[in-house]
Amino acid sequence: MHLFDPISIRSVTLRNRLWVSPMCQYSAVDGVPNSWHLVHLGSFATGGAGLIFTEATAVTAQGRIAPQDTGIWNDAQRDAWAPIVDFVHQQGGLIGMQLAHAGRKASTYRPWSPERGSVPLDRGGWPTVAPSAVAFGRYAAPAALTLDGIAGIVQAFRAAARRALDAGFDLVELHGAHGYLLHQFLSPLSNRRDDQYGGSLENRARLLLKVVRAVRDEVGVKVPVFVRLSGTDWAEGGWDVEQTAVVAGLARDAGADFFDISTGGLVAGVEVPVGPGYQVPFAEQVRHAASVPVSTVGLITTPQQANEIVQSGRADAVMMARAMIRNPHLPLQASIDLGTPIDYWPDQYLRANI
């Protein structure tokens, strides 16, 4: 495999294996994307990325990380996403929507706010929900979801997937990582339920698998469904890579096609051994243990580094975030650096293809 080899997933063929990771922008109003999102995501399309993901896009208003998150819980949001998708397609790119619910990590201030933590109710915040009434760090305590509430979450993901397809998205990704709601159900550190959604791994994975099945049923057989999973909580007694591999296999059987492996996010203040490519071993282990295709992410910053990961078979694709922000046209540059001619330079930029 090479970084610039195409990859086919169901009916979709991606032009290369250098993809744009979901990156929250905290710049929407009432969940509606705007010109910032068009320019942000559109620049990656002109830059030659094989796949572009939206930021974590909330399936309900209650599921937003911050009040400024994008959403896909109503038709106005769907209609605002459509021209962004159209522009990406005009550049020959493909785009996926990451569907998310933040659970107990919802209703927080955006990162550049001078304030931290949960947004109070009288300042535009809202009550949060989780598998159990266990707060994240110093955030406001969530309410434990009822069985009816859990059923509503499944239906919200399903309805969101339909709206994403109606807006023209090529695929969807279910966000089961970074300490958000689906991850909160998976990890024994945040899930202390004693019903069919808590206790055993089978029970803790039940919500994720129900969401996968519901979304697969909604999108049909042609549309790829990705799942993002954290390979570890980086905390004793928490979620780990062995459980990740088991659940990836179960999710594949339930209808998921591809697994986007990251780490962390569930426990505040844990020590993470950050370094170049530090999350690659988790993706590699899941790939081999579960026999599923995976992408990897995390301090992968150069085309050479990304290509080595793919060529060595450690992952099927590479996600980049900060490196793409610094250079949205990094895939075009990578084709030059790696000596791999491509035929999808924008005509307006051909003079730079030297």
PDB file of N, CA and C in Angstrom, residues 3-101:
ATOM      1  N   LEU A   3       0.518   5.756   0.227  1.00  0.00           N
ATOM      2  CA  LEU A   3      -0.351   6.831   0.696  1.00  0.00           C
ATOM      3  C   LEU A   3      -1.286   7.322  -0.408  1.00  0.00           C
ATOM      4  N   PHE A   4      -0.851   7.232  -1.659  1.00  0.00           N
ATOM      5  CA  PHE A   4      -1.657   7.734  -2.764  1.00  0.00           C
ATOM      6  C   PHE A   4      -2.380   6.637  -3.536  1.00  0.00           C
ATOM      7  N   ASP A   5      -2.432   5.452  -2.983  1.00  0.00           N
ATOM      8  CA  ASP A   5      -3.284   4.413  -3.559  1.00  0.00           C
ATOM      9  C   ASP A   5      -4.736   4.695  -3.197  1.00  0.00           C
ATOM     10  N   PRO A   6      -5.659   4.577  -4.155  1.00  0.00           N
ATOM     11  CA  PRO A   6      -7.076   4.705  -3.812  1.00  0.00           C
ATOM     12  C   PRO A   6      -7.507   3.564  -2.895  1.00  0.00           C
ATOM     13  N   ILE A   7      -8.610   3.777  -2.194  1.00  0.00           N
ATOM     14  CA  ILE A   7      -9.185   2.735  -1.344  1.00  0.00           C
ATOM     15  C   ILE A   7     -10.702   2.777  -1.505  1.00  0.00           C
ATOM     16  N   SER A   8     -11.299   1.613  -1.714  1.00  0.00           N
ATOM     17  CA  SER A   8     -12.741   1.519  -1.905  1.00  0.00           C
ATOM     18  C   SER A   8     -13.403   0.939  -0.661  1.00  0.00           C
ATOM     19  N   ILE A   9     -14.502   1.564  -0.252  1.00  0.00           N
ATOM     20  CA  ILE A   9     -15.293   1.106   0.890  1.00  0.00           C
ATOM     21  C   ILE A   9     -16.750   1.136   0.447  1.00  0.00           C
ATOM     22  N   ARG A  10     -17.357  -0.033   0.353  1.00  0.00           N
ATOM     23  CA  ARG A  10     -18.699  -0.166  -0.222  1.00  0.00           C
ATOM     24  C   ARG A  10     -18.716   0.507  -1.593  1.00  0.00           C
ATOM     25  N   SER A  11     -19.612   1.476  -1.817  1.00  0.00           N
ATOM     26  CA  SER A  11     -19.736   2.071  -3.153  1.00  0.00           C
ATOM     27  C   SER A  11     -18.836   3.285  -3.356  1.00  0.00           C
ATOM     28  N   VAL A  12     -18.030   3.607  -2.358  1.00  0.00           N
ATOM     29  CA  VAL A  12     -17.232   4.834  -2.381  1.00  0.00           C
ATOM     30  C   VAL A  12     -15.756   4.499  -2.614  1.00  0.00           C
ATOM     31  N   THR A  13     -15.112   5.234  -3.522  1.00  0.00           N
ATOM     32  CA  THR A  13     -13.673   5.090  -3.731  1.00  0.00           C
ATOM     33  C   THR A  13     -13.001   6.408  -3.387  1.00  0.00           C
ATOM     34  N   LEU A  14     -12.099   6.364  -2.422  1.00  0.00           N
ATOM     35  CA  LEU A  14     -11.373   7.546  -1.947  1.00  0.00           C
ATOM     36  C   LEU A  14     -10.067   7.653  -2.728  1.00  0.00           C
ATOM     37  N   ARG A  15      -9.718   8.862  -3.160  1.00  0.00           N
ATOM     38  CA  ARG A  15      -8.621   9.024  -4.109  1.00  0.00           C
ATOM     39  C   ARG A  15      -7.248   8.826  -3.503  1.00  0.00           C
ATOM     40  N   ASN A  16      -7.141   8.885  -2.207  1.00  0.00           N
ATOM     41  CA  ASN A  16      -5.877   8.577  -1.531  1.00  0.00           C
ATOM     42  C   ASN A  16      -6.177   8.238  -0.079  1.00  0.00           C
ATOM     43  N   ARG A  17      -5.121   8.015   0.694  1.00  0.00           N
ATOM     44  CA  ARG A  17      -5.280   7.570   2.080  1.00  0.00           C
ATOM     45  C   ARG A  17      -4.798   8.624   3.081  1.00  0.00           C
ATOM     46  N   LEU A  18      -4.751   9.862   2.649  1.00  0.00           N
ATOM     47  CA  LEU A  18      -4.375  10.987   3.503  1.00  0.00           C
ATOM     48  C   LEU A  18      -5.625  11.817   3.731  1.00  0.00           C
ATOM     49  N   TRP A  19      -6.177  11.719   4.950  1.00  0.00           N
ATOM     50  CA  TRP A  19      -7.510  12.231   5.239  1.00  0.00           C
ATOM     51  C   TRP A  19      -7.468  13.321   6.312  1.00  0.00           C
ATOM     52  N   VAL A  20      -8.520  14.122   6.338  1.00  0.00           N
ATOM     53  CA  VAL A  20      -8.647  15.215   7.302  1.00  0.00           C
ATOM     54  C   VAL A  20      -9.479  14.748   8.484  1.00  0.00           C
ATOM     55  N   SER A  21      -8.871  14.769   9.655  1.00  0.00           N
ATOM     56  CA  SER A  21      -9.546  14.352  10.874  1.00  0.00           C
ATOM     57  C   SER A  21     -10.613  15.370  11.283  1.00  0.00           C
ATOM     58  N   PRO A  22     -11.672  14.934  11.964  1.00  0.00           N
ATOM     59  CA  PRO A  22     -12.662  15.888  12.488  1.00  0.00           C
ATOM     60  C   PRO A  22     -12.003  16.881  13.439  1.00  0.00           C
ATOM     61  N   MET A  23     -12.320  18.153  13.251  1.00  0.00           N
ATOM     62  CA  MET A  23     -11.746  19.207  14.089  1.00  0.00           C
ATOM     63  C   MET A  23     -12.837  20.211  14.462  1.00  0.00           C
ATOM     64  N   CYS A  24     -13.185  20.281  15.735  1.00  0.00           N
ATOM     65  CA  CYS A  24     -14.227  21.205  16.175  1.00  0.00           C
ATOM     66  C   CYS A  24     -13.805  22.645  15.929  1.00  0.00           C
ATOM     67  N   GLN A  25     -14.743  23.437  15.412  1.00  0.00           N
ATOM     68  CA  GLN A  25     -14.471  24.844  15.096  1.00  0.00           C
ATOM     69  C   GLN A  25     -15.205  25.804  16.039  1.00  0.00           C
ATOM     70  N   TYR A  26     -16.216  25.348  16.724  1.00  0.00           N
ATOM     71  CA  TYR A  26     -16.932  26.170  17.703  1.00  0.00           C
ATOM     72  C   TYR A  26     -17.324  27.523  17.115  1.00  0.00           C
ATOM     73  N   SER A  27     -17.908  27.493  15.911  1.00  0.00           N
ATOM     74  CA  SER A  27     -18.183  28.736  15.185  1.00  0.00           C
ATOM     75  C   SER A  27     -19.570  28.786  14.567  1.00  0.00           C
ATOM     76  N   ALA A  28     -20.454  27.885  14.971  1.00  0.00           N
ATOM     77  CA  ALA A  28     -21.814  27.859  14.435  1.00  0.00           C
ATOM     78  C   ALA A  28     -22.768  28.628  15.343  1.00  0.00           C
ATOM     79  N   VAL A  29     -23.903  28.989  14.788  1.00  0.00           N
ATOM     80  CA  VAL A  29     -24.982  29.612  15.555  1.00  0.00           C
ATOM     81  C   VAL A  29     -26.201  28.696  15.437  1.00  0.00           C
ATOM     82  N   ASP A  30     -26.720  28.261  16.564  1.00  0.00           N
ATOM     83  CA  ASP A  30     -27.857  27.340  16.586  1.00  0.00           C
ATOM     84  C   ASP A  30     -27.577  26.077  15.765  1.00  0.00           C
ATOM     85  N   GLY A  31     -26.340  25.653  15.767  1.00  0.00           N
ATOM     86  CA  GLY A  31     -25.969  24.435  15.069  1.00  0.00           C
ATOM     87  C   GLY A  31     -25.817  24.567  13.569  1.00  0.00           C
ATOM     88  N   VAL A  32     -25.996  25.760  13.027  1.00  0.00           N
ATOM     89  CA  VAL A  32     -25.987  25.956  11.577  1.00  0.00           C
ATOM     90  C   VAL A  32     -24.580  26.336  11.105  1.00  0.00           C
ATOM     91  N   PRO A  33     -23.988  25.557  10.190  1.00  0.00           N
ATOM     92  CA  PRO A  33     -22.673  25.920   9.649  1.00  0.00           C
ATOM     93  C   PRO A  33     -22.783  27.157   8.770  1.00  0.00           C
ATOM     94  N   ASN A  34     -21.659  27.814   8.552  1.00  0.00           N
ATOM     95  CA  ASN A  34     -21.666  29.086   7.840  1.00  0.00           C
ATOM     96  C   ASN A  34     -20.449  29.204   6.934  1.00  0.00           C
ATOM     97  N   SER A  35     -20.115  30.431   6.525  1.00  0.00           N
ATOM     98  CA  SER A  35     -19.012  30.625   5.575  1.00  0.00           C
ATOM     99  C   SER A  35     -17.679  30.176   6.152  1.00  0.00           C
ATOM    100  N   TRP A  36     -17.514  30.246   7.483  1.00  0.00           N
ATOM    101  CA  TRP A  36     -16.267  29.737   8.059  1.00  0.00           C
ATOM    102  C   TRP A  36     -16.101  28.257   7.732  1.00  0.00           C
ATOM    103  N   HIS A  37     -17.158  27.488   7.888  1.00  0.00           N
ATOM    104  CA  HIS A  37     -17.083  26.051   7.648  1.00  0.00           C
ATOM    105  C   HIS A  37     -16.869  25.744   6.165  1.00  0.00           C
ATOM    106  N   LEU A  38     -17.463  26.563   5.304  1.00  0.00           N
ATOM    107  CA  LEU A  38     -17.251  26.384   3.871  1.00  0.00           C
ATOM    108  C   LEU A  38     -15.781  26.571   3.506  1.00  0.00           C
ATOM    109  N   VAL A  39     -15.172  27.638   4.007  1.00  0.00           N
ATOM    110  CA  VAL A  39     -13.774  27.907   3.676  1.00  0.00           C
ATOM    111  C   VAL A  39     -12.854  26.890   4.351  1.00  0.00           C
ATOM    112  N   HIS A  40     -13.129  26.582   5.619  1.00  0.00           N
ATOM    113  CA  HIS A  40     -12.311  25.629   6.369  1.00  0.00           C
ATOM    114  C   HIS A  40     -12.303  24.265   5.688  1.00  0.00           C
ATOM    115  N   LEU A  41     -13.471  23.707   5.430  1.00  0.00           N
ATOM    116  CA  LEU A  41     -13.547  22.377   4.824  1.00  0.00           C
ATOM    117  C   LEU A  41     -13.231  22.423   3.335  1.00  0.00           C
ATOM    118  N   GLY A  42     -13.642  23.489   2.673  1.00  0.00           N
ATOM    119  CA  GLY A  42     -13.380  23.600   1.238  1.00  0.00           C
ATOM    120  C   GLY A  42     -11.912  23.681   0.900  1.00  0.00           C
ATOM    121  N   SER A  43     -11.115  24.288   1.787  1.00  0.00           N
ATOM    122  CA  SER A  43      -9.676  24.392   1.518  1.00  0.00           C
ATOM    123  C   SER A  43      -9.011  23.023   1.487  1.00  0.00           C
ATOM    124  N   PHE A  44      -9.527  22.088   2.284  1.00  0.00           N
ATOM    125  CA  PHE A  44      -8.957  20.737   2.265  1.00  0.00           C
ATOM    126  C   PHE A  44      -9.310  20.013   0.963  1.00  0.00           C
ATOM    127  N   ALA A  45     -10.481  20.353   0.397  1.00  0.00           N
ATOM    128  CA  ALA A  45     -10.865  19.741  -0.876  1.00  0.00           C
ATOM    129  C   ALA A  45      -9.969  20.234  -2.002  1.00  0.00           C
ATOM    130  N   THR A  46      -9.711  21.552  -2.062  1.00  0.00           N
ATOM    131  CA  THR A  46      -8.795  22.054  -3.088  1.00  0.00           C
ATOM    132  C   THR A  46      -7.380  21.556  -2.835  1.00  0.00           C
ATOM    133  N   GLY A  47      -7.088  21.186  -1.586  1.00  0.00           N
ATOM    134  CA  GLY A  47      -5.761  20.705  -1.222  1.00  0.00           C
ATOM    135  C   GLY A  47      -5.517  19.243  -1.514  1.00  0.00           C
ATOM    136  N   GLY A  48      -6.525  18.506  -2.005  1.00  0.00           N
ATOM    137  CA  GLY A  48      -6.294  17.148  -2.462  1.00  0.00           C
ATOM    138  C   GLY A  48      -6.512  16.041  -1.460  1.00  0.00           C
ATOM    139  N   ALA A  49      -7.107  16.322  -0.300  1.00  0.00           N
ATOM    140  CA  ALA A  49      -7.336  15.264   0.682  1.00  0.00           C
ATOM    141  C   ALA A  49      -8.243  14.176   0.099  1.00  0.00           C
ATOM    142  N   GLY A  50      -7.999  12.942   0.523  1.00  0.00           N
ATOM    143  CA  GLY A  50      -8.810  11.837   0.039  1.00  0.00           C
ATOM    144  C   GLY A  50     -10.178  11.799   0.675  1.00  0.00           C
ATOM    145  N   LEU A  51     -10.273  12.230   1.927  1.00  0.00           N
ATOM    146  CA  LEU A  51     -11.532  12.257   2.662  1.00  0.00           C
ATOM    147  C   LEU A  51     -11.459  13.385   3.668  1.00  0.00           C
ATOM    148  N   ILE A  52     -12.538  14.119   3.770  1.00  0.00           N
ATOM    149  CA  ILE A  52     -12.625  15.241   4.707  1.00  0.00           C
ATOM    150  C   ILE A  52     -13.772  14.952   5.665  1.00  0.00           C
ATOM    151  N   PHE A  53     -13.503  15.067   6.953  1.00  0.00           N
ATOM    152  CA  PHE A  53     -14.562  14.910   7.941  1.00  0.00           C
ATOM    153  C   PHE A  53     -14.965  16.268   8.511  1.00  0.00           C
ATOM    154  N   THR A  54     -16.257  16.419   8.745  1.00  0.00           N
ATOM    155  CA  THR A  54     -16.731  17.566   9.512  1.00  0.00           C
ATOM    156  C   THR A  54     -16.274  17.425  10.957  1.00  0.00           C
ATOM    157  N   GLU A  55     -16.429  18.493  11.676  1.00  0.00           N
ATOM    158  CA  GLU A  55     -16.256  18.427  13.123  1.00  0.00           C
ATOM    159  C   GLU A  55     -17.316  17.522  13.744  1.00  0.00           C
ATOM    160  N   ALA A  56     -17.154  17.196  15.006  1.00  0.00           N
ATOM    161  CA  ALA A  56     -18.182  16.441  15.725  1.00  0.00           C
ATOM    162  C   ALA A  56     -19.484  17.226  15.650  1.00  0.00           C
ATOM    163  N   THR A  57     -20.459  16.671  14.948  1.00  0.00           N
ATOM    164  CA  THR A  57     -21.705  17.381  14.662  1.00  0.00           C
ATOM    165  C   THR A  57     -22.827  16.747  15.473  1.00  0.00           C
ATOM    166  N   ALA A  58     -23.466  17.545  16.287  1.00  0.00           N
ATOM    167  CA  ALA A  58     -24.377  17.026  17.307  1.00  0.00           C
ATOM    168  C   ALA A  58     -25.674  16.503  16.697  1.00  0.00           C
ATOM    169  N   VAL A  59     -26.106  15.342  17.191  1.00  0.00           N
ATOM    170  CA  VAL A  59     -27.358  14.740  16.725  1.00  0.00           C
ATOM    171  C   VAL A  59     -28.566  15.288  17.486  1.00  0.00           C
ATOM    172  N   THR A  60     -28.325  15.976  18.596  1.00  0.00           N
ATOM    173  CA  THR A  60     -29.374  16.693  19.328  1.00  0.00           C
ATOM    174  C   THR A  60     -28.763  17.982  19.861  1.00  0.00           C
ATOM    175  N   ALA A  61     -29.608  18.941  20.187  1.00  0.00           N
ATOM    176  CA  ALA A  61     -29.094  20.183  20.773  1.00  0.00           C
ATOM    177  C   ALA A  61     -28.387  19.908  22.089  1.00  0.00           C
ATOM    178  N   GLN A  62     -28.897  18.961  22.852  1.00  0.00           N
ATOM    179  CA  GLN A  62     -28.304  18.600  24.140  1.00  0.00           C
ATOM    180  C   GLN A  62     -26.949  17.929  23.969  1.00  0.00           C
ATOM    181  N   GLY A  63     -26.661  17.428  22.779  1.00  0.00           N
ATOM    182  CA  GLY A  63     -25.425  16.690  22.543  1.00  0.00           C
ATOM    183  C   GLY A  63     -24.250  17.538  22.104  1.00  0.00           C
ATOM    184  N   ARG A  64     -24.421  18.846  21.995  1.00  0.00           N
ATOM    185  CA  ARG A  64     -23.305  19.710  21.602  1.00  0.00           C
ATOM    186  C   ARG A  64     -22.248  19.790  22.702  1.00  0.00           C
ATOM    187  N   ILE A  65     -20.999  19.802  22.300  1.00  0.00           N
ATOM    188  CA  ILE A  65     -19.911  20.028  23.253  1.00  0.00           C
ATOM    189  C   ILE A  65     -20.011  21.445  23.806  1.00  0.00           C
ATOM    190  N   ALA A  66     -20.205  22.395  22.915  1.00  0.00           N
ATOM    191  CA  ALA A  66     -20.331  23.807  23.278  1.00  0.00           C
ATOM    192  C   ALA A  66     -21.512  24.392  22.518  1.00  0.00           C
ATOM    193  N   PRO A  67     -22.049  25.518  22.974  1.00  0.00           N
ATOM    194  CA  PRO A  67     -23.183  26.114  22.267  1.00  0.00           C
ATOM    195  C   PRO A  67     -22.884  26.453  20.811  1.00  0.00           C
ATOM    196  N   GLN A  68     -21.605  26.588  20.453  1.00  0.00           N
ATOM    197  CA  GLN A  68     -21.223  26.990  19.099  1.00  0.00           C
ATOM    198  C   GLN A  68     -20.933  25.803  18.174  1.00  0.00           C
ATOM    199  N   ASP A  69     -21.227  24.594  18.604  1.00  0.00           N
ATOM    200  CA  ASP A  69     -21.017  23.420  17.755  1.00  0.00           C
ATOM    201  C   ASP A  69     -22.007  23.376  16.601  1.00  0.00           C
ATOM    202  N   THR A  70     -21.586  22.727  15.519  1.00  0.00           N
ATOM    203  CA  THR A  70     -22.525  22.457  14.436  1.00  0.00           C
ATOM    204  C   THR A  70     -23.475  21.324  14.834  1.00  0.00           C
ATOM    205  N   GLY A  71     -24.617  21.287  14.156  1.00  0.00           N
ATOM    206  CA  GLY A  71     -25.610  20.256  14.425  1.00  0.00           C
ATOM    207  C   GLY A  71     -26.194  19.685  13.160  1.00  0.00           C
ATOM    208  N   ILE A  72     -26.961  18.620  13.317  1.00  0.00           N
ATOM    209  CA  ILE A  72     -27.670  17.994  12.210  1.00  0.00           C
ATOM    210  C   ILE A  72     -28.995  17.425  12.738  1.00  0.00           C
ATOM    211  N   TRP A  73     -29.586  18.145  13.700  1.00  0.00           N
ATOM    212  CA  TRP A  73     -30.843  17.669  14.288  1.00  0.00           C
ATOM    213  C   TRP A  73     -32.069  18.345  13.668  1.00  0.00           C
ATOM    214  N   ASN A  74     -31.864  19.270  12.719  1.00  0.00           N
ATOM    215  CA  ASN A  74     -33.035  19.857  12.066  1.00  0.00           C
ATOM    216  C   ASN A  74     -32.744  20.134  10.595  1.00  0.00           C
ATOM    217  N   ASP A  75     -33.779  20.477   9.857  1.00  0.00           N
ATOM    218  CA  ASP A  75     -33.648  20.635   8.415  1.00  0.00           C
ATOM    219  C   ASP A  75     -32.892  21.895   8.032  1.00  0.00           C
ATOM    220  N   ALA A  76     -32.947  22.933   8.853  1.00  0.00           N
ATOM    221  CA  ALA A  76     -32.189  24.146   8.544  1.00  0.00           C
ATOM    222  C   ALA A  76     -30.690  23.843   8.544  1.00  0.00           C
ATOM    223  N   GLN A  77     -30.258  23.043   9.486  1.00  0.00           N
ATOM    224  CA  GLN A  77     -28.845  22.643   9.510  1.00  0.00           C
ATOM    225  C   GLN A  77     -28.513  21.795   8.289  1.00  0.00           C
ATOM    226  N   ARG A  78     -29.376  20.843   7.979  1.00  0.00           N
ATOM    227  CA  ARG A  78     -29.174  20.014   6.781  1.00  0.00           C
ATOM    228  C   ARG A  78     -28.982  20.883   5.549  1.00  0.00           C
ATOM    229  N   ASP A  79     -29.854  21.867   5.372  1.00  0.00           N
ATOM    230  CA  ASP A  79     -29.808  22.700   4.178  1.00  0.00           C
ATOM    231  C   ASP A  79     -28.555  23.576   4.146  1.00  0.00           C
ATOM    232  N   ALA A  80     -28.041  23.975   5.312  1.00  0.00           N
ATOM    233  CA  ALA A  80     -26.825  24.792   5.361  1.00  0.00           C
ATOM    234  C   ALA A  80     -25.583  23.965   5.050  1.00  0.00           C
ATOM    235  N   TRP A  81     -25.634  22.670   5.353  1.00  0.00           N
ATOM    236  CA  TRP A  81     -24.497  21.795   5.028  1.00  0.00           C
ATOM    237  C   TRP A  81     -24.396  21.530   3.524  1.00  0.00           C
ATOM    238  N   ALA A  82     -25.524  21.537   2.819  1.00  0.00           N
ATOM    239  CA  ALA A  82     -25.544  21.100   1.420  1.00  0.00           C
ATOM    240  C   ALA A  82     -24.568  21.854   0.517  1.00  0.00           C
ATOM    241  N   PRO A  83     -24.502  23.198   0.555  1.00  0.00           N
ATOM    242  CA  PRO A  83     -23.557  23.876  -0.334  1.00  0.00           C
ATOM    243  C   PRO A  83     -22.095  23.605   0.014  1.00  0.00           C
ATOM    244  N   ILE A  84     -21.811  23.307   1.274  1.00  0.00           N
ATOM    245  CA  ILE A  84     -20.445  22.942   1.661  1.00  0.00           C
ATOM    246  C   ILE A  84     -20.079  21.610   1.029  1.00  0.00           C
ATOM    247  N   VAL A  85     -21.007  20.657   1.107  1.00  0.00           N
ATOM    248  CA  VAL A  85     -20.792  19.354   0.477  1.00  0.00           C
ATOM    249  C   VAL A  85     -20.627  19.519  -1.030  1.00  0.00           C
ATOM    250  N   ASP A  86     -21.463  20.349  -1.636  1.00  0.00           N
ATOM    251  CA  ASP A  86     -21.386  20.557  -3.078  1.00  0.00           C
ATOM    252  C   ASP A  86     -20.019  21.084  -3.486  1.00  0.00           C
ATOM    253  N   PHE A  87     -19.469  22.033  -2.725  1.00  0.00           N
ATOM    254  CA  PHE A  87     -18.163  22.589  -3.078  1.00  0.00           C
ATOM    255  C   PHE A  87     -17.083  21.527  -3.005  1.00  0.00           C
ATOM    256  N   VAL A  88     -17.108  20.708  -1.970  1.00  0.00           N
ATOM    257  CA  VAL A  88     -16.127  19.622  -1.851  1.00  0.00           C
ATOM    258  C   VAL A  88     -16.219  18.702  -3.054  1.00  0.00           C
ATOM    259  N   HIS A  89     -17.421  18.355  -3.447  1.00  0.00           N
ATOM    260  CA  HIS A  89     -17.604  17.474  -4.598  1.00  0.00           C
ATOM    261  C   HIS A  89     -17.120  18.133  -5.889  1.00  0.00           C
ATOM    262  N   GLN A  90     -17.314  19.433  -6.028  1.00  0.00           N
ATOM    263  CA  GLN A  90     -16.841  20.138  -7.223  1.00  0.00           C
ATOM    264  C   GLN A  90     -15.327  20.057  -7.369  1.00  0.00           C
ATOM    265  N   GLN A  91     -14.635  19.899  -6.243  1.00  0.00           N
ATOM    266  CA  GLN A  91     -13.175  19.784  -6.266  1.00  0.00           C
ATOM    267  C   GLN A  91     -12.722  18.326  -6.375  1.00  0.00           C
ATOM    268  N   GLY A  92     -13.647  17.400  -6.559  1.00  0.00           N
ATOM    269  CA  GLY A  92     -13.301  15.994  -6.669  1.00  0.00           C
ATOM    270  C   GLY A  92     -13.083  15.306  -5.345  1.00  0.00           C
ATOM    271  N   GLY A  93     -13.436  15.978  -4.246  1.00  0.00           N
ATOM    272  CA  GLY A  93     -13.226  15.400  -2.926  1.00  0.00           C
ATOM    273  C   GLY A  93     -14.445  14.663  -2.422  1.00  0.00           C
ATOM    274  N   LEU A  94     -14.262  13.938  -1.342  1.00  0.00           N
ATOM    275  CA  LEU A  94     -15.344  13.254  -0.656  1.00  0.00           C
ATOM    276  C   LEU A  94     -15.394  13.750   0.780  1.00  0.00           C
ATOM    277  N   ILE A  95     -16.598  13.760   1.347  1.00  0.00           N
ATOM    278  CA  ILE A  95     -16.762  14.326   2.682  1.00  0.00           C
ATOM    279  C   ILE A  95     -17.682  13.456   3.520  1.00  0.00           C
ATOM    280  N   GLY A  96     -17.277  13.261   4.771  1.00  0.00           N
ATOM    281  CA  GLY A  96     -18.068  12.494   5.720  1.00  0.00           C
ATOM    282  C   GLY A  96     -18.485  13.363   6.883  1.00  0.00           C
ATOM    283  N   MET A  97     -19.640  13.067   7.444  1.00  0.00           N
ATOM    284  CA  MET A  97     -20.095  13.781   8.638  1.00  0.00           C
ATOM    285  C   MET A  97     -19.853  12.917   9.860  1.00  0.00           C
ATOM    286  N   GLN A  98     -19.184  13.490  10.856  1.00  0.00           N
ATOM    287  CA  GLN A  98     -19.028  12.804  12.135  1.00  0.00           C
ATOM    288  C   GLN A  98     -20.226  13.137  13.009  1.00  0.00           C
ATOM    289  N   LEU A  99     -21.018  12.109  13.322  1.00  0.00           N
ATOM    290  CA  LEU A  99     -22.206  12.265  14.153  1.00  0.00           C
ATOM    291  C   LEU A  99     -21.829  12.039  15.611  1.00  0.00           C
ATOM    292  N   ALA A 100     -22.257  12.949  16.490  1.00  0.00           N
ATOM    293  CA  ALA A 100     -21.758  12.902  17.857  1.00  0.00           C
ATOM    294  C   ALA A 100     -22.806  13.340  18.866  1.00  0.00           C
ATOM    295  N   HIS A 101     -22.613  12.849  20.082  1.00  0.00           N
ATOM    296  CA  HIS A 101     -23.343  13.333  21.257  1.00  0.00           C
ATOM    297  C   HIS A 101     -22.327  13.393  22.383  1.00  0.00           C
TER     298      HIS A 101
END
